[in-house]
Short mmCIF file of C-alpha atoms in Angstrom, two decimals:
data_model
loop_
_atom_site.label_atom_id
_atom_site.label_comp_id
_atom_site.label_asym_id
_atom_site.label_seq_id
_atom_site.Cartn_x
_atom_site.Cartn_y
_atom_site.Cartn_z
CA UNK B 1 -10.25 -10.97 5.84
CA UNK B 2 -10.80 -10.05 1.98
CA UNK B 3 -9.09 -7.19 0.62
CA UNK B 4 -11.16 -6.71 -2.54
CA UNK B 5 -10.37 -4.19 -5.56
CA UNK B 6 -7.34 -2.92 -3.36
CA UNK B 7 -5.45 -0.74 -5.20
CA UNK B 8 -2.58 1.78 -5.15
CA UNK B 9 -3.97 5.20 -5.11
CA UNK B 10 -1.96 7.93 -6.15
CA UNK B 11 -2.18 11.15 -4.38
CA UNK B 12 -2.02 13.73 -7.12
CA UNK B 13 -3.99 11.93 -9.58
CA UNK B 14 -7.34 11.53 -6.04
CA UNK B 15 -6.56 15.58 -5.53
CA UNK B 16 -7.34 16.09 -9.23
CA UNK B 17 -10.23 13.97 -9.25
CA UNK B 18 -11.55 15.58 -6.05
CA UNK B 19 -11.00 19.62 -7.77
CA UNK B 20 -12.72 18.70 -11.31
CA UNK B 21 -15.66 16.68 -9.48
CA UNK B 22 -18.52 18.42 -8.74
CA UNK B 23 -20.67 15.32 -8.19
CA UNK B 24 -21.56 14.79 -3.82
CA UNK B 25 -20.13 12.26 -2.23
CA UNK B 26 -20.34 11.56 1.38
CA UNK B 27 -16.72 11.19 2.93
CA UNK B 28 -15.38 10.83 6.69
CA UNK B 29 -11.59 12.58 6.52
CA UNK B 30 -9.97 11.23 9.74
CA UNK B 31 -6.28 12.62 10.80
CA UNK B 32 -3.92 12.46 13.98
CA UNK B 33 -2.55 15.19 16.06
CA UNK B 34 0.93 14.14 16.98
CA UNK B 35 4.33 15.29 17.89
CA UNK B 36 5.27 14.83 14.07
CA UNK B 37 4.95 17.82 11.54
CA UNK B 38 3.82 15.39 9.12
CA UNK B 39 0.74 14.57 11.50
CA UNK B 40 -0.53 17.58 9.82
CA UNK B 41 0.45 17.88 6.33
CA UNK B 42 -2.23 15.66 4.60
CA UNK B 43 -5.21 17.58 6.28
CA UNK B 44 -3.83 20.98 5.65
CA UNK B 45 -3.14 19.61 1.59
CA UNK B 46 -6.64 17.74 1.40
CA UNK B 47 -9.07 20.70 3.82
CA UNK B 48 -8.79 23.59 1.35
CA UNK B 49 -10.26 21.06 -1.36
CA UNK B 50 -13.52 20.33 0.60
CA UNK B 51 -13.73 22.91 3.40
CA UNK B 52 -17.29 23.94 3.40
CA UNK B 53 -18.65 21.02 1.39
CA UNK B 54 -21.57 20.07 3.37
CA UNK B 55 -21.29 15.38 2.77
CA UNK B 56 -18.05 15.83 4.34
CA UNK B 57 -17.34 14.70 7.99
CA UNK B 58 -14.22 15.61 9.72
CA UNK B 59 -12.36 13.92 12.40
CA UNK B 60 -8.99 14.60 14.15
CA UNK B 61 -7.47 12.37 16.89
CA UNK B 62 -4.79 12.92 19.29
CA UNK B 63 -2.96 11.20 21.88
CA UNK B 64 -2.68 12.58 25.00
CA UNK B 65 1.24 11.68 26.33
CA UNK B 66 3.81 14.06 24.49
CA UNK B 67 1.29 16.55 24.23
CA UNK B 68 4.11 19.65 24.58
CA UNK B 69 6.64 17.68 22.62
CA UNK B 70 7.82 18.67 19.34
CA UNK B 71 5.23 20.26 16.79
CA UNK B 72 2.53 19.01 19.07
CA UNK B 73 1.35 22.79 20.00
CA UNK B 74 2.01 23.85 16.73
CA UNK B 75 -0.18 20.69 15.21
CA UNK B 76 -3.35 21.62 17.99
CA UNK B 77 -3.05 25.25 16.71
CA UNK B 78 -3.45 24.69 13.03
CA UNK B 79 -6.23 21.87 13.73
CA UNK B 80 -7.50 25.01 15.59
CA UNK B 81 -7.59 27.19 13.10
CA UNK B 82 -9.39 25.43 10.87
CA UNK B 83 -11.98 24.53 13.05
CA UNK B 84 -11.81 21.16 14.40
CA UNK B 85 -11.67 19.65 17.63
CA UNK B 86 -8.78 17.19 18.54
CA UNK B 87 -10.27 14.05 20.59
CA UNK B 88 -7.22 12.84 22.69
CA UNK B 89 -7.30 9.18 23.90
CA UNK B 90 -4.30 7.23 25.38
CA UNK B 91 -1.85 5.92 22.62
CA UNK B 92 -1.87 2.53 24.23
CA UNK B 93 -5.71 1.82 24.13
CA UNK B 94 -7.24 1.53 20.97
CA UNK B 95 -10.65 0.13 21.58
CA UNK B 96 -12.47 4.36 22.20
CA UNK B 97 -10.53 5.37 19.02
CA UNK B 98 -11.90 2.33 17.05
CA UNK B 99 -15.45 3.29 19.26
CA UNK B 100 -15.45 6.51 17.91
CA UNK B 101 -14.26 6.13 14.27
CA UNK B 102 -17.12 3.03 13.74
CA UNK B 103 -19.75 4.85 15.16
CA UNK B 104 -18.53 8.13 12.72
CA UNK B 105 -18.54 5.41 9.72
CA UNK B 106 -21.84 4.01 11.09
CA UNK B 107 -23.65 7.58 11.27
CA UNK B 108 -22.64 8.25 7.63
CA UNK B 109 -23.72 4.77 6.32
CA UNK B 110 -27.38 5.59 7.60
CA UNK B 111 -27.39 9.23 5.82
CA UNK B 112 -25.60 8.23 2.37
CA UNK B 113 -28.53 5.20 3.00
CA UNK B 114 -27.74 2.94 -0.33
CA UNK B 115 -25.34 5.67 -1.74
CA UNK B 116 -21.76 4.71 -1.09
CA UNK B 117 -19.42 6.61 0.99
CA UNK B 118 -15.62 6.91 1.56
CA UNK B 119 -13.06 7.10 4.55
CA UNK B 120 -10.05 8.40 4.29
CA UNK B 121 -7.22 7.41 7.26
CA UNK B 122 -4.39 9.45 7.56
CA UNK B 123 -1.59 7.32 9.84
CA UNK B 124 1.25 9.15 9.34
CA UNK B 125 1.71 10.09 12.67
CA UNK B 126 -0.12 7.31 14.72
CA UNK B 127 0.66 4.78 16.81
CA UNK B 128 0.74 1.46 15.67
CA UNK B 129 -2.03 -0.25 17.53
CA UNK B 130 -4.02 2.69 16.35
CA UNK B 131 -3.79 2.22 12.87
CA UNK B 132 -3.54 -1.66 12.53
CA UNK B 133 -6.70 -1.66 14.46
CA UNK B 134 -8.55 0.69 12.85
CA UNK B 135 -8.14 -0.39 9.44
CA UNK B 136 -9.52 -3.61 10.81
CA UNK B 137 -12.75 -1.98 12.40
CA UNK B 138 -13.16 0.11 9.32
CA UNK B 139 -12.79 -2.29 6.64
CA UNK B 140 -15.44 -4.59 8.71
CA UNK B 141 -17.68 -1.62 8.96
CA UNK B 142 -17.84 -0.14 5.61
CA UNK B 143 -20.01 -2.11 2.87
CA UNK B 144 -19.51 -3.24 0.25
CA UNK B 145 -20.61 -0.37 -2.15
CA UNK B 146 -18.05 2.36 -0.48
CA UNK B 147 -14.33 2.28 -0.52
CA UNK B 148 -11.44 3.05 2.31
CA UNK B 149 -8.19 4.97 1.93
CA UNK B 150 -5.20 4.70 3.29
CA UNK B 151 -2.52 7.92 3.10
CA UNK B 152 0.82 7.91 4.37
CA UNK B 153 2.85 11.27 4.05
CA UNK B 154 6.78 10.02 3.60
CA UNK B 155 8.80 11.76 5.83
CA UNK B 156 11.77 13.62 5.60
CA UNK B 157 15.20 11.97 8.02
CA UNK B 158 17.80 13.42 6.74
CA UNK B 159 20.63 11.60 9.32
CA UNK B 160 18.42 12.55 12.35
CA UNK B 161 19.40 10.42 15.08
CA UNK B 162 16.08 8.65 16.06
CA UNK B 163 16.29 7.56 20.00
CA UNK B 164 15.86 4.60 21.82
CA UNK B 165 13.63 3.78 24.43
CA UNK B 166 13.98 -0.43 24.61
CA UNK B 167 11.00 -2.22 24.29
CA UNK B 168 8.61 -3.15 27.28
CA UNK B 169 6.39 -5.49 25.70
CA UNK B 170 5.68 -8.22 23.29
CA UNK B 171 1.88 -9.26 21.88
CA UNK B 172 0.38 -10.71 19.61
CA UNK B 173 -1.86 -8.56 17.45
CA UNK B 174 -2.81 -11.51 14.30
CA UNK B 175 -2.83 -14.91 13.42
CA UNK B 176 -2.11 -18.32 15.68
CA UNK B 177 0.87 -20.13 16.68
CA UNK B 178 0.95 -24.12 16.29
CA UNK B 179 1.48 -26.11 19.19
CA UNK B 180 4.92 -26.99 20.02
CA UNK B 181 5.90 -25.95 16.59
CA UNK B 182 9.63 -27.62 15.71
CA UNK B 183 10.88 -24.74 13.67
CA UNK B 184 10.66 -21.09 13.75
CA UNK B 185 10.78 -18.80 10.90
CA UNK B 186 11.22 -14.91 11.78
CA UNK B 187 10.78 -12.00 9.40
CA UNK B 188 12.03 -8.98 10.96
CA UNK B 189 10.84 -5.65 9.04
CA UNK B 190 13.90 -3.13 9.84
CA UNK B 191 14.00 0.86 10.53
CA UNK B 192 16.14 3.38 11.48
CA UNK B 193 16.02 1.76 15.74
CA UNK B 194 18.89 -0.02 15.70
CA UNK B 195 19.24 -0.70 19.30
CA UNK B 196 15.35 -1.45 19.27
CA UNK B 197 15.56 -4.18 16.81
CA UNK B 198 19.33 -5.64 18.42
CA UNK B 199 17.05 -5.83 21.68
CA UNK B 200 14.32 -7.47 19.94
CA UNK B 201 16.54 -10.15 18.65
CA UNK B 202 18.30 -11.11 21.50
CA UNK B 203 14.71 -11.76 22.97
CA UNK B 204 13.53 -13.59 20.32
CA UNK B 205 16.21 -15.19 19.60
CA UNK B 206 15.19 -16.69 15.93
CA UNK B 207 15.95 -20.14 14.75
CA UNK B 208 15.96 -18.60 11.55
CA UNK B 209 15.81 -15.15 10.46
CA UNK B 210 14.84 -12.81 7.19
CA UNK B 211 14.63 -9.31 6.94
CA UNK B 212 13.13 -6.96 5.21
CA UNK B 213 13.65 -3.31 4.35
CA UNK B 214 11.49 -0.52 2.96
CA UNK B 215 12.31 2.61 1.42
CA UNK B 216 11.23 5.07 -1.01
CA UNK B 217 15.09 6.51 -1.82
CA UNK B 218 18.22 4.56 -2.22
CA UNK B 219 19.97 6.64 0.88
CA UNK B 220 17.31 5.70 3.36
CA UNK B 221 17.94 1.88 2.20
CA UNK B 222 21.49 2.05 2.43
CA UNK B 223 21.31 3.58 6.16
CA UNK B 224 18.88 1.11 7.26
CA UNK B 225 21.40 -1.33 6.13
CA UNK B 226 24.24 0.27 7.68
CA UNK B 227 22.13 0.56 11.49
CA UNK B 228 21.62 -3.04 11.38
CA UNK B 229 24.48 -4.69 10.00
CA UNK B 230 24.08 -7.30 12.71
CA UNK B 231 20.85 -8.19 12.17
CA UNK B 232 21.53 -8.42 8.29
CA UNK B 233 24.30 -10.02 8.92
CA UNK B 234 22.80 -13.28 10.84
CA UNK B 235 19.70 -12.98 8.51
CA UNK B 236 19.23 -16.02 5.84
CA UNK B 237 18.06 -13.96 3.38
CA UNK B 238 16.74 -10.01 3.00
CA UNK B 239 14.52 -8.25 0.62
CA UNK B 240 13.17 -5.55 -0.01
CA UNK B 241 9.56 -3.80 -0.05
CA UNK B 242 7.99 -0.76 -1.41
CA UNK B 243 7.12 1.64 0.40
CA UNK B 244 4.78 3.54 -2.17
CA UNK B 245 3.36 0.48 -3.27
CA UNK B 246 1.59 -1.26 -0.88
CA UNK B 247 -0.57 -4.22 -2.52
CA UNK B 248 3.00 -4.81 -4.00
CA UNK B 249 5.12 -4.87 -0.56
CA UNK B 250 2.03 -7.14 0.89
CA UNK B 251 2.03 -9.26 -1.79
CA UNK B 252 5.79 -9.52 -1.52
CA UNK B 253 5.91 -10.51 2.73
CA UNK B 254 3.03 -12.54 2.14
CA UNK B 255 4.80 -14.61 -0.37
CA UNK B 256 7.79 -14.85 1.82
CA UNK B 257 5.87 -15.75 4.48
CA UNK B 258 3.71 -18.50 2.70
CA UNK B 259 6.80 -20.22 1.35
CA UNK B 260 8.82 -20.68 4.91
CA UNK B 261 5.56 -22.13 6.12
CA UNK B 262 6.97 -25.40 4.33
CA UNK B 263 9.70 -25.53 7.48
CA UNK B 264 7.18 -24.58 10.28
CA UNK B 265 5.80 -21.78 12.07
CA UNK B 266 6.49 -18.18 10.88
CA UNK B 267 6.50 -15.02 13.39
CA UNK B 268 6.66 -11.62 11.89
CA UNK B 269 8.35 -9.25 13.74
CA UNK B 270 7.26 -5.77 11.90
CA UNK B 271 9.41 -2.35 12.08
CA UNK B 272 9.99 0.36 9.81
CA UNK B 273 7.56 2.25 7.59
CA UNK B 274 4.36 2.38 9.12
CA UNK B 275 2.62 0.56 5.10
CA UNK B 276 5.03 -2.32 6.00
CA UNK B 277 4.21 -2.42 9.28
CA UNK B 278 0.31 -2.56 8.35
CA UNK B 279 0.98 -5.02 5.55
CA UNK B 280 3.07 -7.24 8.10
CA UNK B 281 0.21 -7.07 10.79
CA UNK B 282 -2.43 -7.98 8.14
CA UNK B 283 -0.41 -10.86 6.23
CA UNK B 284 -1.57 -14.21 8.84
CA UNK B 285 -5.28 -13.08 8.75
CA UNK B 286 -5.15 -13.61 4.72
CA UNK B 287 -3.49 -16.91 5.09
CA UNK B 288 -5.29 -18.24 7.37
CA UNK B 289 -3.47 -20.71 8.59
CA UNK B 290 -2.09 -21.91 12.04
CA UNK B 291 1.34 -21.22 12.71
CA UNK B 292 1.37 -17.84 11.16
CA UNK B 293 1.70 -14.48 13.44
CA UNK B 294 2.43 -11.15 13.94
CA UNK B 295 4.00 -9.35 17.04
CA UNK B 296 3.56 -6.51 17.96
CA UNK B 297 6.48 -4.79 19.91
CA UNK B 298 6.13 -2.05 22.48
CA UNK B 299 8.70 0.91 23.03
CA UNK B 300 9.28 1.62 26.85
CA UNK B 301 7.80 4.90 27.91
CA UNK B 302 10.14 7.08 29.69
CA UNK B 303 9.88 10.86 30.63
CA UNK B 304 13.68 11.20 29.26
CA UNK B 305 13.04 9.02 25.79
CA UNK B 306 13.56 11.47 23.05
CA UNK B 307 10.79 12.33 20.34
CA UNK B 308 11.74 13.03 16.32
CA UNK B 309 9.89 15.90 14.52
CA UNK B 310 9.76 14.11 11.26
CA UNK B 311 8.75 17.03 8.68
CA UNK B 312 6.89 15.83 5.31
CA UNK B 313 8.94 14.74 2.97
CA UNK B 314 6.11 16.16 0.46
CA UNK B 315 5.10 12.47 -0.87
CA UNK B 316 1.98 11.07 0.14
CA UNK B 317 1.68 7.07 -0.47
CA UNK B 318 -1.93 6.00 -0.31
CA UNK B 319 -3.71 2.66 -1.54
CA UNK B 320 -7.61 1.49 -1.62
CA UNK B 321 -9.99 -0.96 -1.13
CA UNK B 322 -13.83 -1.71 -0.32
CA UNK B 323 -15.52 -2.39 2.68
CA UNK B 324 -16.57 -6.15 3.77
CA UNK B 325 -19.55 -5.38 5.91
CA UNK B 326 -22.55 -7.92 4.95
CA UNK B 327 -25.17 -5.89 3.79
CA UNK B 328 -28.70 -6.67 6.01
CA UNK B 329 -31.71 -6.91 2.85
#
């Protein structure tokens, strides 16, 4: 995997860009339809902007369990509204979503011809396997001429008791583990799922553990801290990674990562903000190296599990980069 020209991308500064430009550009928007308010606050801040420009594609996806939960009917109304059609596919398969989304990339490619294009991912709201994936299919689909973008719309906690559910399963999603490795180095990324992440542990079980904590404001840093004071408290070491910055917070785990390599394998264990999450999932497919991974945890589905209608917290984090696609002469 190269990440070239990646870049932080600030939010304000792209919407500016987008109002005073009156140059076409080819662009594939591409938002989810979840349970979250957020889900929907990046389309309905970036759609007024280029509603009705004619080399832009739009694409909404949905999952289909917790479809009456939360602002989920509220979410499929305004997506409604404005005119677009919400494709639902289960949130634990991820192969038709990354189907669908290449072949959308694919289509636009062979319009724009050797003019470059753009796709922007909103995964505020999505599920993990969703978004780790698809920046993986995208970034392997786009060329090198056009550029992909990331947005993340911060949300807004405010001492909400998020719920449990346990975890049903652990895979690996990157990287390979030695054989019969003699040490094991652990980096646990931490959230707001205590109980989660205590389960997690006991399973795991690390030799040796480091955390890591993101956060855009001290309070949400300082409760993180205090919902896993056991964790913290048997870690070797903790740092910290930001949230807004993300070629900065994957720079950061990388680093951490590369230098415990010295005492054997390292597993990362990501939680958390979704941009540490992605930059945890990514970080063994840079190195390249045996004995570098990165799990994957599952929450157990459960009719009675409880669902959090994070509302936007008005900040949008974003960062780019340009495709990797060999171009055929």
């Amino acid at each position: 995997m190269k990440l070239v020209k990646l870049r932080t991308q600030n939010f304000s500064d792209w919407r500016d860009q987008i109002r005073d430009n009156t140059r076409p550009l080819r662009r594939l928007m591409i938002s989810a339809c979840g349970y979250e308010a957020r889900s929907r606050y990046w389309c309905g801040e970036v759609f007024p902007l280029l509603n009705g420009n004619r080399t832009t594609e739009w694409l909404a996806l949905g999952f289909c369990d917790s479809k009456n939960v939360e602002a989920r009917p509220a979410n499929e109304d305004f997506y409604s509204q404005i005119g677009l059609r919400v494709h639902d596919y289960s949130s634990d398969e991820y192969e038709p979503v990354c189907r669908l989304v290449r072949e959308r990339v694919l289509h636009l490619i062979k319009i724009a011809n050797k003019q470059r294009i753009e796709v922007h991912l909103d995964y505020s709201s999505m599920p993990r396997m969703w978004y780790c994936q698809l920046f993986d299919s995208i970034l392997k689909t786009a060329r090198p001429i056009d550029r992909i973008f990331m947005w993340y719309s911060g949300g807004a906690y405010d001492g909400a008791e998020f719920p449990t559910a346990g975890i049903s399963d652990v895979s690996l999603f990157s990287g390979r583990p030695s054989i019969n490795p003699s040490f094991r180095t652990h980096i646990f990324g931490l959230g707001f799922d205590r109980i989660r992440a205590s389960a997690i542990y006991r399973v795991i079980d690390p030799q040796n553990l480091i955390c890591f904590i993101g956060g855009t404001r001290q309070e949400y840093v300082e409760r993180v801290k205090h919902d896993n004071m056991d964790l913290l408290a048997a870690a070797r070491s903790v740092f910290t990674a930001p949230v807004e910055d993300f070629p900065s917070a994957l720079a950061r785990i990388t680093e951490v990562a590369r230098d415990y390599t010295a005492l054997g394998d390292v597993v990362l264990v990501p939680d958390g903000p979704k941009p540490l999450v992605l930059a945890s999932s990514l970080v063994p497919m840079l190195l390249k190296r045996n004995g570098i991974v990165s799990l994957h945890v599952r929450r157990r589905k459960s009719p009675d599990a409880g669902r959090i209608d994070v509302q936007p917290s008005g900040s949008v984090y974003g960062f780019s980069l340009k495709g990797e696609a060999e171009i055929a002469e």
